[in-house]
Coordinates of C-alpha atoms in Angstrom, one line a residue:
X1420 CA 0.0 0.0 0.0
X1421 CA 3.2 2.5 0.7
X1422 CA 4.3 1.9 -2.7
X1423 CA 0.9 2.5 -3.9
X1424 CA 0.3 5.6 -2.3
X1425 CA 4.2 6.7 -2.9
X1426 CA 3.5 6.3 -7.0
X1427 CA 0.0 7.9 -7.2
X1428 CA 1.3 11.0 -5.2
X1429 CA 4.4 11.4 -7.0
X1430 CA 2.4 11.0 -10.6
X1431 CA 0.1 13.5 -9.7
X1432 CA 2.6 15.9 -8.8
X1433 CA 4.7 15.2 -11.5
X1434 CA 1.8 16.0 -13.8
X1435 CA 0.3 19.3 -12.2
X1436 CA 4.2 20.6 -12.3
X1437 CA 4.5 19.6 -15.5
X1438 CA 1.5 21.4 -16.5
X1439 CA 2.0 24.6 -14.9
X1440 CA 5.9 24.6 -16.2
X1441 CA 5.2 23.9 -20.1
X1442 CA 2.0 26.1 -19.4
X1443 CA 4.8 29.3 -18.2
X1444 CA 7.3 27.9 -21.0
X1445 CA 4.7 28.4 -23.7
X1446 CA 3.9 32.3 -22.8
X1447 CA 7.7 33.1 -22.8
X1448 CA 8.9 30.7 -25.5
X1449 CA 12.2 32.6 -25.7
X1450 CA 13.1 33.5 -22.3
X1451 CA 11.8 29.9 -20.7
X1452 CA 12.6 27.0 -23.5
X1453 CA 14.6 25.3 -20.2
X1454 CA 11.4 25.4 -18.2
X1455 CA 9.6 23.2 -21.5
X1456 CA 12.4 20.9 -21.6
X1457 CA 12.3 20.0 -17.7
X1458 CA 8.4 19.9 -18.4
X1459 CA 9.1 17.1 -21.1
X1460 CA 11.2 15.4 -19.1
X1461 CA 9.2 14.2 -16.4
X1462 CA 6.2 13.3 -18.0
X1463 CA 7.7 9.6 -18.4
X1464 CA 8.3 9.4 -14.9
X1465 CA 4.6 10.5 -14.3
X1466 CA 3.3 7.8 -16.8
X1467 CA 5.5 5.3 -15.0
X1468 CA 4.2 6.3 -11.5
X1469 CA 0.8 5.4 -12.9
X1470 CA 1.8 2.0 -14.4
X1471 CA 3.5 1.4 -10.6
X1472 CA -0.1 2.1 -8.4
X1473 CA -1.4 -0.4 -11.1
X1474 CA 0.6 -3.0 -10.5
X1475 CA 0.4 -5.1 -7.6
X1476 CA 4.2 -6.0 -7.1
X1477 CA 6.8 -3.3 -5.8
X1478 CA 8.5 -2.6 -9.6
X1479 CA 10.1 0.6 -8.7
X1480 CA 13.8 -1.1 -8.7
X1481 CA 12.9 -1.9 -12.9
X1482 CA 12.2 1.7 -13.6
X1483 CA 15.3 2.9 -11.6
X1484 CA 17.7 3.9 -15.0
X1485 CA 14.3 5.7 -16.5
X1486 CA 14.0 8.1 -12.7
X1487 CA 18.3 8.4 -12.9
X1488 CA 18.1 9.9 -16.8
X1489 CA 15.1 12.2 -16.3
X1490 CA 17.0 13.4 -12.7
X1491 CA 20.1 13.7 -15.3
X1492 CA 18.0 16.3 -17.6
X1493 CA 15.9 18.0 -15.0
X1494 CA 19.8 18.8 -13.4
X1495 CA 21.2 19.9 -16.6
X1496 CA 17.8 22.3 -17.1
X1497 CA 18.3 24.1 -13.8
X1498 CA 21.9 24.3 -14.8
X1499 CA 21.1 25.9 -17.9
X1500 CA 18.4 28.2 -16.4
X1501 CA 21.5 29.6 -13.7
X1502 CA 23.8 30.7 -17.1
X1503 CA 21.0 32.2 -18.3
X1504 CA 20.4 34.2 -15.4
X1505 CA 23.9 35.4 -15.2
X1506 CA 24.4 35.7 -19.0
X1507 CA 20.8 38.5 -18.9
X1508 CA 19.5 38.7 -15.6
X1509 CA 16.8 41.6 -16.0
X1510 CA 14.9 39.2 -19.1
X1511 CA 14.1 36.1 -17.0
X1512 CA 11.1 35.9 -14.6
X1513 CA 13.0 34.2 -11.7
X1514 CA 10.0 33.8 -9.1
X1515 CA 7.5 31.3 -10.5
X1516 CA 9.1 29.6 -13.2
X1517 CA 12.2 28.8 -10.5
X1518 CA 9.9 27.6 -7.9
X1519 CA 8.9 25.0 -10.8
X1520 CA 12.1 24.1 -11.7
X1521 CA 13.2 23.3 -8.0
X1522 CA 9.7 21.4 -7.7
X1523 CA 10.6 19.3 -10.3
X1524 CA 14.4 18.6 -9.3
X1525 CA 12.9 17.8 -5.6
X1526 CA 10.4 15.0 -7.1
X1527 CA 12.9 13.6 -9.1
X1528 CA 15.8 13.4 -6.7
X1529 CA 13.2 11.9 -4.1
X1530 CA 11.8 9.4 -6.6
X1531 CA 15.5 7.9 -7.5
X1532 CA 16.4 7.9 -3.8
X1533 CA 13.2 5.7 -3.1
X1534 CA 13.8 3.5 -6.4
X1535 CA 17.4 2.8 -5.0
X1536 CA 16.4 2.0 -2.0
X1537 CA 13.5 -0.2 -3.0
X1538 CA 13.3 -4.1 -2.8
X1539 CA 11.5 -6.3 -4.4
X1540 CA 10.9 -8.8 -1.2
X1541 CA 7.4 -8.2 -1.8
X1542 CA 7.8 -10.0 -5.4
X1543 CA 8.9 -13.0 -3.6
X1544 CA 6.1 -13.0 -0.8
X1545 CA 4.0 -12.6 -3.6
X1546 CA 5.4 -15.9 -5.3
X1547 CA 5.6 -18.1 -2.1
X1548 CA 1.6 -17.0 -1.3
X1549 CA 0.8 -18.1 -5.2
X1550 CA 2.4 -21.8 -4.2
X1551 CA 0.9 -21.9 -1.1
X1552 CA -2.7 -21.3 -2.6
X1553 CA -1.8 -23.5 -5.6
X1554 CA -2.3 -21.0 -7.8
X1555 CA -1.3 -22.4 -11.2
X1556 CA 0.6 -19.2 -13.4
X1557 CA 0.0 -19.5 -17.1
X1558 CA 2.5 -19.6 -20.0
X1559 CA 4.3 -16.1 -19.7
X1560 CA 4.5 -14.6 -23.6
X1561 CA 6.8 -11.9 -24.8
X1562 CA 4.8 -9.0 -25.8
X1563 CA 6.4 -10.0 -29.7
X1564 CA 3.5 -8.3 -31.8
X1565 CA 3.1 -5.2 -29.7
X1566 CA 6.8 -4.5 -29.4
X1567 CA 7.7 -5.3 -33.3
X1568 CA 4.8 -3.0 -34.2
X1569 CA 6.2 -0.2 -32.4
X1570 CA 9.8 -1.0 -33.4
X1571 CA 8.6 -0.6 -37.0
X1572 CA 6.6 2.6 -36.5
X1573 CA 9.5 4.0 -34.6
X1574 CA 11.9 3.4 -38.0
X1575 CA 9.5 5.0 -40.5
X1576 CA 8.7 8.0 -38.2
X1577 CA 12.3 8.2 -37.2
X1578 CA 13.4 8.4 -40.6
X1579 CA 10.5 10.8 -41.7
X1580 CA 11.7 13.1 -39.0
X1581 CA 15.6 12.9 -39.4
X1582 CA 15.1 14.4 -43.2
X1583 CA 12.2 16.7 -41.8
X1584 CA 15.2 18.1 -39.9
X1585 CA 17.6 18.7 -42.2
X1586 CA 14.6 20.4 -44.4
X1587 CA 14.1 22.3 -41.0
X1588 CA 17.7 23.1 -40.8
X1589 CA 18.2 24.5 -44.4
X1590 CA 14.7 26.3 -44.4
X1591 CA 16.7 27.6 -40.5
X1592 CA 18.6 30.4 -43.1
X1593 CA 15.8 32.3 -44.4
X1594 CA 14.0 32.8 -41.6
X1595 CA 15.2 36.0 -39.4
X1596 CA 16.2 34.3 -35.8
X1597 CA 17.0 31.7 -36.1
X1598 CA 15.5 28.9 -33.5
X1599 CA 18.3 26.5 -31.3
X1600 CA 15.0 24.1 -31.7
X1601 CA 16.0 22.3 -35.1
X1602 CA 19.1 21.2 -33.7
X1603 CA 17.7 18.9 -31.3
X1604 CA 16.4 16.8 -34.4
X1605 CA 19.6 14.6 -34.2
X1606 CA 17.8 13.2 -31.4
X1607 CA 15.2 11.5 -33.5
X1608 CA 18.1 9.3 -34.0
X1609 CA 17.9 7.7 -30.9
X1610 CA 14.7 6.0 -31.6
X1611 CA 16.6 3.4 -34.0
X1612 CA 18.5 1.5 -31.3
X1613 CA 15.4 1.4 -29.2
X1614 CA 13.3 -0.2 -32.5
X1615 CA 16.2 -2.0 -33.6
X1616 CA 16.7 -3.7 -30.1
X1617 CA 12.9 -4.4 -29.4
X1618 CA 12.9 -6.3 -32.6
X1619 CA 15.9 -8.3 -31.7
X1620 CA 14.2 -9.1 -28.3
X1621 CA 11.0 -10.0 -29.9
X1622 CA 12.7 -13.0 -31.8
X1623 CA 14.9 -14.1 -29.6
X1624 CA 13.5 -12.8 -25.9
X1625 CA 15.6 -13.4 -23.2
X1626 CA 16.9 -11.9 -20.0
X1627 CA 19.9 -10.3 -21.2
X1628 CA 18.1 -8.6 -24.4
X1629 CA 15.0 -7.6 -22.3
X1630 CA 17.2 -6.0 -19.4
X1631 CA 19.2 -3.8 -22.6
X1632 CA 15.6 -2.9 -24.4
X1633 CA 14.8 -1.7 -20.4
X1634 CA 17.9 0.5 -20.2
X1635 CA 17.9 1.5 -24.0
X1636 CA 14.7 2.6 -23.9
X1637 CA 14.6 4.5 -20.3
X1638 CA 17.4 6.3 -21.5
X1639 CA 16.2 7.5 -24.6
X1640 CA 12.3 8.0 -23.5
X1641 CA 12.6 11.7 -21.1
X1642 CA 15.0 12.8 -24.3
X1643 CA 12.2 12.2 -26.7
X1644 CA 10.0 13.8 -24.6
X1645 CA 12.2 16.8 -23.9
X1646 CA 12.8 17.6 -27.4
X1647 CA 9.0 17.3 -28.0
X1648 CA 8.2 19.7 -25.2
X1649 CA 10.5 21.8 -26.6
X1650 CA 9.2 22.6 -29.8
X1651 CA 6.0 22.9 -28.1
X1652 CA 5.9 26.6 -29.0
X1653 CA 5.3 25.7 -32.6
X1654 CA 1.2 25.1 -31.6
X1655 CA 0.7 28.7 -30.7
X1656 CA 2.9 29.7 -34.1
X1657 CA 0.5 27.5 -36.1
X1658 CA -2.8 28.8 -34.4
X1659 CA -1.3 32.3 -35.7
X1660 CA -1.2 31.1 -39.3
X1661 CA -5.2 31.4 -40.0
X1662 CA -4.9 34.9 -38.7
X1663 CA -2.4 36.1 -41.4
X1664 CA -3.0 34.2 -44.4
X1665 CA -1.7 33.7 -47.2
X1666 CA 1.0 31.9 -45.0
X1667 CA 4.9 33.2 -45.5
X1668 CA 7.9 30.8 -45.3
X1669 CA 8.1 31.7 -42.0
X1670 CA 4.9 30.5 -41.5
X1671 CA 5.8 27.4 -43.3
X1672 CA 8.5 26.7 -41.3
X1673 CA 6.1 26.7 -38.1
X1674 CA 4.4 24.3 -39.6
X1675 CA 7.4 21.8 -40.0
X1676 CA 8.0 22.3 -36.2
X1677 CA 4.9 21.3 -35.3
X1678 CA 4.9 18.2 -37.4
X1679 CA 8.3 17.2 -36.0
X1680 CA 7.3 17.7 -32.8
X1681 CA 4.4 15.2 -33.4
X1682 CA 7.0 12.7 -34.4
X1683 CA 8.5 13.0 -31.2
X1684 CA 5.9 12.6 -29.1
X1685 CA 4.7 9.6 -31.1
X1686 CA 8.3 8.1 -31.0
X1687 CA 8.5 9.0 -26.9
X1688 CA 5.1 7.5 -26.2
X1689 CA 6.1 4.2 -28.2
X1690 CA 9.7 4.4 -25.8
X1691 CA 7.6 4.5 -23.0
X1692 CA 5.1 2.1 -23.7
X1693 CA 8.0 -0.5 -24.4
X1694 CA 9.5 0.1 -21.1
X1695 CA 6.1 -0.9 -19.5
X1696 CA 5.9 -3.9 -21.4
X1697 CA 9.4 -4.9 -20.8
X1698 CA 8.9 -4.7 -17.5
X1699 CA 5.7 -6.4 -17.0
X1700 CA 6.8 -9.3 -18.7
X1701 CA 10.3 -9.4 -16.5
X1702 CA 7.8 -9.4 -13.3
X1703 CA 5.2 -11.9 -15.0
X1704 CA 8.7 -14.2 -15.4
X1705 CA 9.7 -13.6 -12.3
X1706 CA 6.3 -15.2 -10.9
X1707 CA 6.9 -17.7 -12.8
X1708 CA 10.1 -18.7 -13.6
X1709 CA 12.8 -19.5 -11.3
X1710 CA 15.5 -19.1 -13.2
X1711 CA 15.6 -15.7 -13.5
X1712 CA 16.5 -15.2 -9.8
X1713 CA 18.6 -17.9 -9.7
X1714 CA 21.6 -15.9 -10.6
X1715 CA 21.7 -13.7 -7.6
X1716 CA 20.9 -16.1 -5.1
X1717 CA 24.2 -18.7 -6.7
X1718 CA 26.1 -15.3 -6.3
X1719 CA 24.7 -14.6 -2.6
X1720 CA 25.4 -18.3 -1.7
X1721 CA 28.8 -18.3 -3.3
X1722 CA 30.0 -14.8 -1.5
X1723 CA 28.3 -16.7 1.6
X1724 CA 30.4 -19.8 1.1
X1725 CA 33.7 -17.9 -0.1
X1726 CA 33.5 -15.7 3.5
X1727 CA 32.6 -18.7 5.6
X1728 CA 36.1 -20.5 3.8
X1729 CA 38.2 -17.4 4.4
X1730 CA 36.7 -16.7 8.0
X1731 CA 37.5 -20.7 8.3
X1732 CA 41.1 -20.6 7.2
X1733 CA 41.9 -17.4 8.8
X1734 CA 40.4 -19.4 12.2
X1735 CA 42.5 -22.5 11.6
X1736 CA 45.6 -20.3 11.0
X1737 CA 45.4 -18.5 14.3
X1738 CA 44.8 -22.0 16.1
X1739 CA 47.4 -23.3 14.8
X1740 CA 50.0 -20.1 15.7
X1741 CA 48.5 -20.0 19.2
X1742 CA 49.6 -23.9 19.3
X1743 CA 53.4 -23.1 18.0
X1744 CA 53.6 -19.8 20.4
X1745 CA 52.5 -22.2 23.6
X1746 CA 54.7 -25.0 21.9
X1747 CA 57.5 -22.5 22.3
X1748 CA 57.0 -21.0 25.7
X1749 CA 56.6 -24.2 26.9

């Protein structure tokens, strides 16, 4: 029930400060783009504080590289929002949108600490109470169709966007102003290890591949999602296009924004969504299988056995130089 309570809070938090801070990074698209990106950033924790109060089993441990890389950008936003502050103090509204930030930095930091101090005891109570009420599990699948769907809608988006980038970055010279925005395209390109490791795993699924799709994919989720929130400032660009129309190339270049950032939300809520499968399946096998704790209990029971040895030896040593020192006084 703590763990319960613990992940509903923290998503609901996660989302209201998410809100307020793409909300305030929206109005001054300029001045706040690092309050967007910290904005992005969390939403995958949020959605994966969600999928935790679902599940019955304490899975925070799984999620733990997903809450480390969002705590990685969130720290790199509030770093980016101080040289800001000392590069033009007088342009930055430093009252609400920092009180955001720090909101956001707090959650996060608290949510790793809890994930690395989490167990997963509960997992094997919840095992032991399934064999003692003979509870029979069924055949565990791999999620194959669901994950090699999304692998293969993450390569034909991902490659849509990469040359709606470079169109993006050429079209970047005409306009007065140019926008830093069109330079986080290159991270479209992280979507093709994620698709292209799924789809290994769906073939051949096994512990090793699922544990990399886990840590591929939490890694590369919160950037999706920052980049995304990022270009956010496109909408309110587009929604000015009917009122001046016939539209300009600036207009026109809007437009590309907003359809890349569409790309990268799609791309990020595919990440996610094949984080939450992985990870359901590696607790369904868990349950289930054996064999996939085996490993770290032979590891516990070998460092057991190898510090009994050397506690042994080191025992029979000082015997044995107690019985030559009384050997010799005597």
């Amino acid at each position: 029930y703590r763990t319960w309570i613990f992940s509903l809070l923290m998503g609901t938090c996660l989302l209201i400060t998410s809100g307020f801070s793409l909300y305030l990074g929206n109005i001054f698209p300029s001045e706040m783009d690092y309050l967007r990106c910290a904005a992005g950033s969390c939403i995958p924790s949020a959605v994966v504080s969600f999928a935790i109060a679902r599940n019955k089993i304490n899975v925070i441990p799984n999620f733990q590289i997903l809450f480390v890389s969002t705590f990685a950008v969130t720290t790199t936003c509030l770093i980016w929002f101080g040289c800001k502050l000392v590069l033009n103090p007088s342009a930055i509204n430093i009252n609400f949108n920092l009180i955001l930030l720090i909101l956001l930095e707090i959650f996060m930091a608290t949510t790793v600490i809890i994930s690395a101090r989490s167990t997963e005891d509960c997992c094997m109570r919840k095992k032991n109470t399934a064999h003692d009420n003979t509870i029979v599990l069924s055949n565990v699948s791999f999620p194959t169709r669901i994950l090699k769907s999304y692998s293969v809608i993450e390569v034909i988006i991902g490659i849509s966007s990469v040359f709606g980038g470079i169109i993006a970055l050429n079209m970047d010279v005409l306009v007065a102003g140019p926008y830093l925005s069109v330079t986080f395209f290159w991270i479209l390109v992280a979507c093709f290890p994620s698709a292209i490791a799924s789809h290994v795993a769906a073939e051949y699924p096994s512990k090793c591949l699922v544990e990399v799709l886990i840590a591929i994919s939490s890694v590369t989720s919160p950037l999706l999602f920052t980049a995304s929130a990022y270009l956010s400032f496109s909408i309110m660009q587009v929604v000015d296009i009917f009122k001046n129309y016939p539209p300009a190339v600036k207009q026109s270049y809007d437009v590309l924004l907003l359809l890349l950032m569409l790309m990268l939300l799609i791309q990020a809520c595919l990440t996610i969504g094949t984080v939450i499968q992985c990870v359901n399946y590696k607790t369904k096998m868990k349950l289930h299988d054996s064999s996939w704790t085996a490993s770290q209990v032979k590891k516990q029971e070998y460092r057991t056995t190898e510090v009994s040895n050397n506690t042994l030896k080191d025992f029979d040593k000082d015997k044995a130089w107690k019985a030559v020192v009384v050997q010799m006084a005597q």
